[in-house]
Amino acid sequence: MASSPSSSCSCFFFFFFFVFLIHATFLTSIASGDDYQYLHLYLHERNLGAPNGTMVYAVELRRDTPYGNGFGNIIVFDNVLRETADPASLAIGREQGFGVGSSLAQNSGLTMLELVFTAGRYNGSSLSLFGTIRSTGGASERGIVGGSGRFRLARGYVLSRVVGGTNETLIWELDAYILRHHQ
Ligand SMILES: *[C@@H]1O[C@H](CO)[C@@H](O)[C@H](O)[C@H]1NC(C)=O
Ligand SMILES: *[C@@H]1O[C@H](CO)[C@@H](O)[C@H](O)[C@H]1NC(C)=O
Ligand SMILES: *[C@@H]1O[C@H](CO)[C@@H](O)[C@H](O)[C@H]1NC(C)=O
């Protein structure tokens, strides 16, 4: 009991110090002309080999590996971005780019792509992503390395996880955390 007044004092100190830190960080980011943006999207793929697939092999050195991740494979894709996991939901953009099977364990691919927005507030703008997609379960994290239009000079990261699909399709949920520079 005797120590209780002094420990509540230090709690107050840390509380106010913490609030001050959050406030200072916020002011710094406003002052430097950046803001944070969160986008929640769904990626709809038609698989490699399916009729009208939105993913094709440019190089196929290894067959029958998860997500085509065989070492040395090169896959080119132009997938649809939609508002929800429902294939009938509004299309808001495309995911266009390529991935290279870059792991001897054949369980990941290095991707380079653009999320190109074709509707809504960000129509005509794009985000540039670079990073690894893993086929070993859990979310994959990739870096946002730039953008165009309203996303010029963007930075941040995108988390991707599989949330559905059929034998011909795969649906991914994307959470994008974007540090955006004001125009
Ligand atoms: C997907 O499954 C359906 C029936 O379950 C089958 O007719 C079709 O050929 C399969 N497609 C692929 C690409 O395996
Ligand atoms: C593939 O595309 C063609 C031409 O757009 C279309 O007629 C056909 O129904 C499509 N097939 C599938 C399985 O989506
Ligand atoms: C997106 O922008 C293009 C080019 O400005 C325009 O033609 C198109 O109608 C827009 N799409 C939507 C859904 O607003």
PDB file of N, CA, C and O and ligand atoms in Angstrom, residues 46 51-52 168, ligand 2:
ATOM      1  N   ARG A  46      -8.004 -15.689 -61.780  1.00  0.00           N
ATOM      2  CA  ARG A  46      -8.358 -16.953 -62.438  1.00  0.00           C
ATOM      3  C   ARG A  46      -7.046 -17.689 -62.635  1.00  0.00           C
ATOM      4  O   ARG A  46      -6.100 -17.154 -63.203  1.00  0.00           O
ATOM      5  N   PRO A  51      -9.466 -21.861 -68.036  1.00  0.00           N
ATOM      6  CA  PRO A  51      -9.872 -21.126 -69.237  1.00  0.00           C
ATOM      7  C   PRO A  51      -9.931 -19.633 -68.925  1.00  0.00           C
ATOM      8  O   PRO A  51     -10.413 -19.240 -67.868  1.00  0.00           O
ATOM      9  N   ASN A  52      -9.422 -18.812 -69.828  1.00  0.00           N
ATOM     10  CA  ASN A  52      -9.375 -17.359 -69.623  1.00  0.00           C
ATOM     11  C   ASN A  52      -8.641 -16.969 -68.338  1.00  0.00           C
ATOM     12  O   ASN A  52      -9.008 -16.011 -67.672  1.00  0.00           O
ATOM     13  N   GLU A 168     -10.648 -23.137 -59.925  1.00  0.00           N
ATOM     14  CA  GLU A 168     -10.221 -22.264 -61.034  1.00  0.00           C
ATOM     15  C   GLU A 168      -9.936 -20.832 -60.599  1.00  0.00           C
ATOM     16  O   GLU A 168      -9.466 -20.031 -61.418  1.00  0.00           O
TER      17      GLU A 168
HETATM   18  C1  LIG B   2     -13.600 -17.034 -71.947  1.00  0.00           C
HETATM   19  O1  LIG B   2     -13.733 -15.854 -72.734  1.00  0.00           O
HETATM   20  C2  LIG B   2     -14.543 -16.043 -73.882  1.00  0.00           C
HETATM   21  C3  LIG B   2     -14.457 -14.776 -74.714  1.00  0.00           C
HETATM   22  O2  LIG B   2     -14.583 -13.629 -73.923  1.00  0.00           O
HETATM   23  C4  LIG B   2     -15.965 -16.364 -73.410  1.00  0.00           C
HETATM   24  O3  LIG B   2     -16.798 -16.577 -74.547  1.00  0.00           O
HETATM   25  C5  LIG B   2     -15.946 -17.617 -72.556  1.00  0.00           C
HETATM   26  O4  LIG B   2     -17.211 -17.852 -72.026  1.00  0.00           O
HETATM   27  C6  LIG B   2     -14.966 -17.476 -71.417  1.00  0.00           C
HETATM   28  N1  LIG B   2     -14.841 -18.738 -70.712  1.00  0.00           N
HETATM   29  C7  LIG B   2     -14.870 -18.824 -69.380  1.00  0.00           C
HETATM   30  C8  LIG B   2     -14.743 -20.197 -68.819  1.00  0.00           C
HETATM   31  O5  LIG B   2     -14.970 -17.843 -68.630  1.00  0.00           O
END
